[in-house]
Amino acid sequence: MLDTARIRADFPILHQVVNGRPLVYLDNAATSQKPRAVIETLVDYYSRYNANVHRGVHTLGDRATEAYEGARAKVARFINAPGPETIIFVRNTTEGLNLVAYTWGRAHLRPGDEIVTTIMEHHSNLVPWQILAREKEAVLRFVGLTPTGELDMEDFARQLTPRTRIVAVTMASNVLGTITPVAEIVRQAHAVGAITVIDAAQAAPHLPIDVQALDCDFLAFSGHKMLGPTGIGVLYGRREHLERMPPFLGGGSMIRDVQLTTATWNDPPWKFEAGTPNIADAIGLGAAVDYLSALGMENVRAHEVALTAYALAALSQVEDLVIYGPPDPQRRTGVISFNLADIHAHDVGTILDQEGIAIRAGHHCCKPLMRHLGVAATARASFYIYNTREEVDRLVAALIRAKELFGSVVGR
C-alpha cells in the first residue's frame, strides 16, 4: 500500500484551508493535483533551458530537445509501447481521439461502414465519431450496459458486423468507474477487421497499461489527470497506421520537404506535431511519469481498490443515497457517482464545498449516459494516490449533514 502521508507532503496545494476547513480534494477524475517534482520541472525548464526543440544548433536548444524527446521515451515505457515513435504529443485526450477520426477515419471509411461505440462514452469519444459518420455516411452502433453498469459484452458481440471499421471504447468510465475488458474487445474487433480506439483518460492515471498486451491500434490519455500539467496529452498509435495516415495539421516540423505547390511529410510522430509543441508541459508530463513509475502502478491500483471499497461501504450507510456503477471495487476505478435523496447534484456540491470538500457535479460530459440512468446529473467523488480514509469519513459526514439541512428546509 502507498504511504499517503509521505505522498501528501509532495503536494503543496493540499495543505490549505477552504471555507475554514482543511481541503479534501475529491475531484481527481476532472484533474489531479501536481507534486513538487512536476512543478519544479516546469520552473527548471523556463529558468535554465527555455528554447525551441529540434534543428537548434545551440546548447539551450539541445537541452530542450533532449528533455522533450526524453519525455516521449518515458511515456512509451510507461505504457509499454514498442518505441517512442509511436507516441504523439497532443493537447489532451480529446485532441488525440479527434486526430484518429480526422485522419484514419477520413482516409478509410466509406458509406455504409460502421463505427461501434458505447452509451457510456465521454463526449470526447462520441462527438468526433458523430461528425465522421455524417461526413462519410457511416453508421453508428452503440453497446449497452448491464444492470450493474458494466459493458454488456453479449450486446457488444451483436453490434459487431462485417461492416464494422472502428471500435471506439473507454477503458474506464468517468461516471460509473466501470473498467472495460479492453483486451477482449480488441480481440473481437480485430476478428471482424476493425481497428480499435481506446479512451484511456480515466485509466492511464490509475491502472497499469500495456498497449502491446492489449493489442490496441490507438490509445489516448491526458497528462493533467495523472499528476502532469494541463495542455499536454498522448496518442499512442501502431507504427504501421501512423505511417499511412495523412497529417492532422500542416505547418512547420511536420514536413520532410516543401515546394511551392507540394510537400512531403516527416516521419511519425513528428508528422503529427505541427508547429512549436508544448515543450514545457511535455517535459512536465515526463516528470509525472517518473513519479508514478517510482510509486509503481500496481501499488497505485491497490491503494485505489482499498479506498474505493472503504468508500462504497461507508457511503452505503447514508440514507437515500444512490450509487451508480459496479458494486465490486475490483471492477471499477476510484470514481463514485451518486445522488442524495431529491437534492440536486449541484446543491450537494455547493454544500460540500462549504465543508472544504471538492467534488464534481453535473452530467460529466456524458449526457447519453445520464439519460440512460434516468437522471439529469450526478455528484461525483473521485480518489487518487493522496486521498485517505479520513477524507472519505469527512465526505460521508458532510453528506449526512446535507441531507439533514435540506430535510429541515423542506419540512418548514
Coordinates of C-alpha atoms in Angstrom, one line a residue:
M1 CA 0.0 0.0 0.0
L2 CA 1.1 3.6 -0.6
D3 CA 2.4 5.8 2.2
T4 CA -0.2 8.5 1.8
A5 CA 1.3 10.7 4.5
R6 CA 4.6 10.8 2.6
I7 CA 2.9 11.3 -0.7
R8 CA 0.7 14.2 0.6
A9 CA 3.8 16.0 1.7
D10 CA 4.8 16.3 -2.0
F11 CA 1.6 18.2 -3.0
P12 CA 1.7 21.9 -1.8
I13 CA -1.9 22.6 -2.8
L14 CA -3.3 20.0 -0.4
H15 CA -2.1 21.9 2.7
Q16 CA -4.6 24.7 2.8
V17 CA -7.9 25.6 4.4
V18 CA -11.1 26.1 2.3
N19 CA -14.1 27.8 3.9
G20 CA -12.5 27.3 7.3
R21 CA -11.8 23.6 7.0
P22 CA -8.8 21.6 5.7
L23 CA -9.2 20.9 2.0
V24 CA -10.4 17.5 0.9
Y25 CA -9.8 17.2 -2.8
L26 CA -12.1 14.6 -4.4
D27 CA -12.3 15.9 -8.0
N28 CA -9.4 13.9 -9.4
A29 CA -11.3 12.5 -12.3
A30 CA -11.6 16.1 -13.6
T31 CA -7.9 16.9 -12.9
S32 CA -5.3 15.7 -10.4
Q33 CA -3.1 17.8 -8.3
K34 CA 0.7 18.3 -9.1
P35 CA 3.6 17.2 -7.0
R36 CA 6.6 19.4 -6.4
A37 CA 8.7 17.3 -8.8
V38 CA 6.4 18.3 -11.7
I39 CA 6.1 22.0 -10.6
E40 CA 9.9 22.3 -10.2
T41 CA 10.5 20.6 -13.6
L42 CA 8.4 23.4 -15.3
V43 CA 10.2 26.1 -13.4
D44 CA 13.6 24.5 -14.2
Y45 CA 12.8 24.4 -18.0
Y46 CA 11.7 28.1 -18.0
S47 CA 14.6 29.1 -15.8
R48 CA 17.5 27.3 -17.3
Y49 CA 16.9 26.0 -20.9
N50 CA 13.8 27.6 -22.4
A51 CA 14.4 27.1 -26.1
N52 CA 12.6 25.6 -29.1
V53 CA 13.2 22.0 -29.9
H54 CA 14.7 20.3 -33.0
R55 CA 17.0 21.8 -35.5
G56 CA 18.6 24.1 -33.0
V57 CA 22.4 24.4 -33.1
H58 CA 22.9 25.9 -29.6
T59 CA 23.2 24.5 -26.2
L60 CA 19.8 25.5 -24.8
G61 CA 18.1 24.1 -27.9
D62 CA 19.9 20.8 -27.5
R63 CA 18.9 20.6 -23.8
A64 CA 15.3 21.3 -24.6
T65 CA 15.2 18.7 -27.4
E66 CA 16.8 16.1 -25.2
A67 CA 14.3 16.7 -22.4
Y68 CA 11.3 16.8 -24.8
E69 CA 12.2 13.6 -26.6
G70 CA 13.3 12.1 -23.3
A71 CA 9.7 12.6 -22.0
R72 CA 8.4 10.9 -25.1
A73 CA 10.6 7.9 -24.3
K74 CA 9.4 7.8 -20.7
V75 CA 5.7 7.8 -21.8
A76 CA 6.5 5.0 -24.2
R77 CA 8.0 2.9 -21.4
F78 CA 5.1 3.8 -19.1
I79 CA 2.5 2.1 -21.4
N80 CA 5.0 -0.4 -22.8
A81 CA 4.8 1.0 -26.4
P82 CA 7.1 -0.7 -28.8
G83 CA 9.0 2.6 -29.3
P84 CA 8.9 6.4 -28.8
E85 CA 8.0 6.9 -32.5
T86 CA 4.5 5.6 -31.6
I87 CA 3.9 8.3 -29.1
I88 CA 2.3 11.6 -30.4
F89 CA 2.1 14.6 -28.1
V90 CA -1.3 16.3 -28.3
R91 CA -3.1 18.8 -26.1
N92 CA -5.4 16.2 -24.4
T93 CA -7.4 13.0 -24.9
T94 CA -10.0 14.9 -26.9
E95 CA -7.4 16.0 -29.5
G96 CA -5.9 12.5 -29.7
L97 CA -9.3 11.0 -30.4
N98 CA -10.2 13.7 -33.0
L99 CA -6.8 13.1 -34.6
V100 CA -7.7 9.5 -35.3
A101 CA -11.2 10.4 -36.5
Y102 CA -10.0 13.1 -38.9
T103 CA -7.0 11.2 -40.3
W104 CA -7.5 7.4 -40.2
G105 CA -11.3 7.8 -40.3
R106 CA -11.5 10.2 -43.2
A107 CA -9.0 8.1 -45.2
H108 CA -10.6 4.7 -44.7
L109 CA -14.4 5.0 -44.1
R110 CA -16.8 4.5 -46.9
P111 CA -20.6 5.0 -47.0
G112 CA -22.3 2.2 -45.0
D113 CA -19.3 1.4 -42.9
E114 CA -20.0 1.1 -39.2
I115 CA -18.5 2.6 -36.0
V116 CA -19.2 0.8 -32.8
T117 CA -19.0 2.6 -29.5
T118 CA -20.9 2.5 -26.2
I119 CA -23.6 4.5 -24.4
M120 CA -21.3 5.4 -21.5
E121 CA -18.7 7.3 -23.6
H122 CA -17.5 10.7 -22.7
H123 CA -18.5 13.2 -25.4
S124 CA -14.8 13.3 -26.5
N125 CA -15.2 9.7 -27.7
L126 CA -18.7 10.2 -29.2
V127 CA -18.9 13.6 -30.9
P128 CA -15.8 13.0 -33.2
W129 CA -17.4 9.8 -34.5
Q130 CA -20.8 11.5 -35.0
I131 CA -19.1 14.2 -37.1
L132 CA -17.1 11.5 -39.1
A133 CA -20.3 9.4 -39.6
R134 CA -22.2 12.3 -41.0
E135 CA -19.4 13.2 -43.3
K136 CA -18.7 9.7 -44.6
E137 CA -22.3 8.4 -44.4
A138 CA -21.2 5.8 -41.9
V139 CA -23.4 4.1 -39.3
L140 CA -23.0 4.5 -35.6
R141 CA -23.9 1.5 -33.4
F142 CA -24.0 1.5 -29.6
V143 CA -23.3 -1.1 -27.0
G144 CA -25.5 -1.2 -23.9
L145 CA -24.8 -1.8 -20.2
T146 CA -25.7 -4.5 -17.7
P147 CA -27.9 -3.6 -14.7
T148 CA -24.8 -3.0 -12.6
G149 CA -23.3 -0.5 -15.1
E150 CA -20.8 -2.8 -16.8
L151 CA -20.4 -3.1 -20.6
D152 CA -22.7 -5.8 -22.0
M153 CA -20.3 -8.0 -23.8
E154 CA -23.1 -10.1 -25.3
D155 CA -24.5 -6.9 -26.8
F156 CA -21.0 -5.9 -28.0
A157 CA -20.8 -9.2 -29.9
R158 CA -24.2 -8.4 -31.5
Q159 CA -23.1 -5.0 -32.6
L160 CA -20.1 -6.2 -34.5
T161 CA -20.7 -7.0 -38.2
P162 CA -18.5 -7.4 -41.3
R163 CA -19.1 -3.7 -41.9
T164 CA -17.5 -2.6 -38.6
R165 CA -14.4 -0.5 -39.3
I166 CA -13.9 1.3 -36.0
V167 CA -14.5 0.2 -32.4
A168 CA -14.1 3.2 -30.0
V169 CA -14.5 2.5 -26.3
T170 CA -13.5 3.9 -23.0
M171 CA -11.1 1.9 -20.8
A172 CA -12.7 3.2 -17.7
S173 CA -15.9 5.3 -17.3
N174 CA -15.6 8.8 -15.9
V175 CA -19.1 8.4 -14.4
L176 CA -19.6 4.8 -13.4
G177 CA -15.9 3.9 -12.8
T178 CA -16.5 0.8 -14.9
I179 CA -13.4 -0.9 -16.2
T180 CA -14.0 -2.4 -19.6
P181 CA -12.4 -5.7 -20.8
V182 CA -10.3 -3.9 -23.4
A183 CA -8.1 -6.9 -24.4
E184 CA -11.3 -9.0 -25.2
I185 CA -12.9 -6.0 -27.0
V186 CA -9.8 -5.6 -29.2
R187 CA -9.7 -9.3 -29.9
Q188 CA -13.3 -9.4 -31.1
A189 CA -12.9 -6.1 -33.1
H190 CA -9.8 -7.4 -34.9
A191 CA -11.7 -10.6 -35.7
V192 CA -14.1 -8.6 -37.9
G193 CA -11.3 -6.4 -39.4
A194 CA -12.0 -3.3 -37.3
I195 CA -9.4 -1.0 -35.7
T196 CA -9.7 -0.1 -32.0
V197 CA -9.5 3.3 -30.4
I198 CA -9.2 3.3 -26.6
D199 CA -10.1 6.4 -24.5
A200 CA -7.7 5.9 -21.5
A201 CA -8.2 9.3 -19.9
Q202 CA -9.6 7.7 -16.7
A203 CA -7.4 4.6 -16.9
A204 CA -3.8 5.8 -17.5
P205 CA -3.6 7.5 -14.1
H206 CA -4.9 4.5 -12.2
L207 CA -4.2 1.2 -14.0
P208 CA -1.1 -0.4 -15.3
I209 CA -1.3 -0.2 -19.1
D210 CA 0.5 -2.4 -21.7
V211 CA -0.5 -1.4 -25.2
Q212 CA 1.3 -4.4 -26.7
A213 CA -0.6 -6.8 -24.4
L214 CA -3.9 -5.1 -25.2
D215 CA -3.0 -5.2 -28.9
C216 CA -5.0 -1.9 -29.5
D217 CA -4.5 0.2 -32.5
F218 CA -4.8 3.6 -30.8
L219 CA -4.9 4.8 -27.2
A220 CA -5.3 8.3 -25.9
F221 CA -4.9 9.9 -22.5
S222 CA -4.3 13.3 -20.8
G223 CA -1.4 14.4 -18.7
H224 CA -3.3 16.6 -16.2
K225 CA -5.3 13.7 -14.8
M226 CA -2.1 11.8 -13.9
L227 CA -0.1 14.5 -12.0
G228 CA 1.1 16.2 -15.1
P229 CA 0.4 19.8 -16.4
T230 CA -2.6 20.8 -18.4
G231 CA -2.4 21.2 -22.1
I232 CA -0.5 18.0 -22.8
G233 CA -1.8 14.6 -23.8
V234 CA -0.7 11.4 -25.6
L235 CA -1.9 9.5 -28.5
Y236 CA -0.4 6.1 -29.0
G237 CA -0.7 4.6 -32.5
R238 CA 0.6 1.5 -34.2
R239 CA 3.6 2.4 -36.3
E240 CA 2.0 1.0 -39.5
H241 CA -1.1 3.1 -39.0
L242 CA 0.8 6.3 -38.3
E243 CA 2.9 5.8 -41.4
R244 CA -0.1 5.5 -43.7
M245 CA -2.3 8.2 -42.1
P246 CA -2.3 11.7 -43.5
P247 CA -1.2 14.6 -41.2
F248 CA -3.6 16.2 -38.9
L249 CA -2.3 19.8 -39.2
G250 CA 0.0 21.4 -41.8
G251 CA 2.9 23.7 -40.9
G252 CA 6.4 23.6 -39.5
S253 CA 8.2 20.5 -38.2
M254 CA 5.7 18.0 -39.8
I255 CA 7.3 18.2 -43.3
R256 CA 10.2 16.5 -44.9
D257 CA 10.3 18.8 -47.9
V258 CA 8.2 21.7 -49.2
Q259 CA 7.9 23.0 -52.8
L260 CA 5.6 25.9 -53.8
T261 CA 2.8 23.5 -54.7
T262 CA 3.7 20.3 -53.0
A263 CA 5.0 18.9 -49.7
T264 CA 6.2 15.6 -48.3
W265 CA 5.7 14.5 -44.7
N266 CA 8.1 13.9 -41.8
D267 CA 8.2 10.5 -40.1
P268 CA 5.9 9.7 -37.2
P269 CA 5.5 11.0 -34.6
W270 CA 6.7 14.4 -35.9
K271 CA 4.3 14.2 -38.9
F272 CA 1.5 14.9 -36.4
E273 CA 3.2 17.6 -34.3
A274 CA 3.0 20.7 -36.5
G275 CA 4.4 23.9 -35.2
T276 CA 6.2 24.6 -31.9
P277 CA 5.0 21.9 -29.5
N278 CA 4.0 22.2 -25.9
I279 CA 7.6 21.7 -24.8
A280 CA 7.4 22.6 -21.1
D281 CA 4.3 20.6 -20.4
A282 CA 5.6 17.5 -22.2
I283 CA 8.7 17.6 -20.1
G284 CA 6.5 18.1 -17.0
L285 CA 4.5 15.0 -18.1
G286 CA 7.8 13.1 -18.2
A287 CA 8.3 14.1 -14.5
A288 CA 4.8 13.0 -13.7
V289 CA 5.5 9.6 -15.3
D290 CA 8.7 9.4 -13.3
Y291 CA 6.7 10.0 -10.1
L292 CA 4.1 7.4 -10.8
S293 CA 6.6 4.9 -12.0
A294 CA 8.5 5.3 -8.7
L295 CA 5.3 4.5 -6.8
G296 CA 4.5 1.6 -9.1
M297 CA 1.2 1.5 -10.9
E298 CA 0.3 -1.8 -9.3
N299 CA 0.6 0.0 -5.9
V300 CA -1.4 2.9 -7.2
R301 CA -4.1 0.5 -8.2
A302 CA -4.1 -1.4 -4.9
H303 CA -4.4 1.8 -2.9
E304 CA -7.4 2.8 -5.1
V305 CA -9.2 -0.5 -4.8
A306 CA -8.8 -0.5 -1.0
L307 CA -10.0 3.1 -0.7
T308 CA -12.9 2.6 -3.1
A309 CA -14.0 -0.4 -1.2
Y310 CA -14.0 1.6 2.0
A311 CA -15.9 4.5 0.4
L312 CA -18.5 2.2 -1.1
A313 CA -19.2 0.6 2.3
A314 CA -19.2 3.9 4.1
L315 CA -21.5 5.7 1.6
S316 CA -23.9 2.8 1.6
Q317 CA -24.8 3.8 5.2
V318 CA -26.1 7.2 4.1
E319 CA -29.8 7.1 3.9
D320 CA -31.4 7.8 0.5
L321 CA -28.1 7.9 -1.3
V322 CA -28.0 6.1 -4.7
I323 CA -24.6 5.0 -6.1
Y324 CA -24.1 4.2 -9.8
G325 CA -21.8 1.7 -11.3
P326 CA -20.4 -1.8 -10.4
P327 CA -20.6 -2.7 -6.7
D328 CA -17.3 -4.6 -6.9
P329 CA -14.3 -2.2 -6.3
Q330 CA -12.1 -4.6 -8.4
R331 CA -14.2 -3.9 -11.4
R332 CA -14.1 -0.1 -11.2
T333 CA -11.8 2.8 -10.7
G334 CA -12.0 5.2 -7.7
V335 CA -14.8 7.2 -9.3
I336 CA -18.1 7.1 -7.3
S337 CA -21.1 8.9 -8.8
F338 CA -24.2 9.3 -6.6
N339 CA -27.3 11.2 -5.9
L340 CA -28.7 12.1 -2.5
A341 CA -32.4 11.9 -2.0
D342 CA -34.1 14.6 -4.1
I343 CA -31.3 17.1 -3.7
H344 CA -29.8 18.4 -7.0
A345 CA -26.2 17.3 -7.5
H346 CA -25.1 21.0 -7.8
D347 CA -26.6 21.7 -4.4
V348 CA -24.8 18.8 -2.9
G349 CA -21.6 20.0 -4.4
T350 CA -22.1 23.5 -3.1
I351 CA -22.8 22.3 0.4
L352 CA -19.8 20.0 0.4
D353 CA -17.6 23.0 -0.7
Q354 CA -18.7 24.8 2.4
E355 CA -17.2 21.9 4.3
G356 CA -14.0 22.2 2.4
I357 CA -14.7 19.2 0.2
A358 CA -14.2 19.5 -3.6
I359 CA -16.3 17.1 -5.8
R360 CA -17.7 17.4 -9.3
A361 CA -21.4 17.8 -10.1
G362 CA -23.2 17.7 -13.4
H363 CA -23.6 15.5 -16.5
H364 CA -19.8 14.9 -16.7
C365 CA -19.8 15.3 -20.5
C366 CA -21.9 12.1 -20.7
K367 CA -25.4 13.2 -21.5
P368 CA -26.4 10.0 -23.2
L369 CA -25.4 8.0 -20.2
M370 CA -27.3 10.4 -17.9
R371 CA -30.4 9.8 -19.9
H372 CA -29.8 6.0 -19.7
L373 CA -29.5 6.3 -15.9
G374 CA -32.7 8.5 -15.8
V375 CA -31.1 11.5 -14.1
A376 CA -30.1 15.0 -15.1
A377 CA -26.9 14.9 -13.2
T378 CA -24.9 13.2 -10.5
A379 CA -22.5 14.2 -7.8
R380 CA -19.1 12.6 -8.3
A381 CA -16.3 11.9 -5.8
S382 CA -13.1 10.6 -7.3
F383 CA -9.9 9.4 -5.5
Y384 CA -6.2 9.3 -6.2
I385 CA -2.9 8.5 -4.6
Y386 CA -3.1 11.2 -1.9
N387 CA -6.6 10.5 -0.6
T388 CA -7.3 8.8 2.7
R389 CA -10.0 7.0 4.7
E390 CA -10.3 10.0 6.9
E391 CA -11.2 12.1 3.9
V392 CA -13.9 9.6 3.0
D393 CA -15.2 9.8 6.5
R394 CA -15.5 13.6 6.2
L395 CA -17.3 13.2 2.9
V396 CA -19.9 10.8 4.5
A397 CA -20.4 13.1 7.5
A398 CA -20.9 16.1 5.2
L399 CA -23.5 14.2 3.1
I400 CA -25.4 13.3 6.2
R401 CA -25.4 17.0 7.3
A402 CA -26.5 18.0 3.8
K403 CA -29.5 15.6 3.9
E404 CA -30.4 16.9 7.4
L405 CA -30.1 20.5 6.2
F406 CA -32.4 20.0 3.2
G407 CA -34.8 18.0 5.2
S408 CA -35.2 20.8 7.7
V409 CA -35.7 23.3 4.9
V410 CA -38.3 21.2 3.1
G411 CA -40.1 20.5 6.4
R412 CA -40.7 24.2 7.1

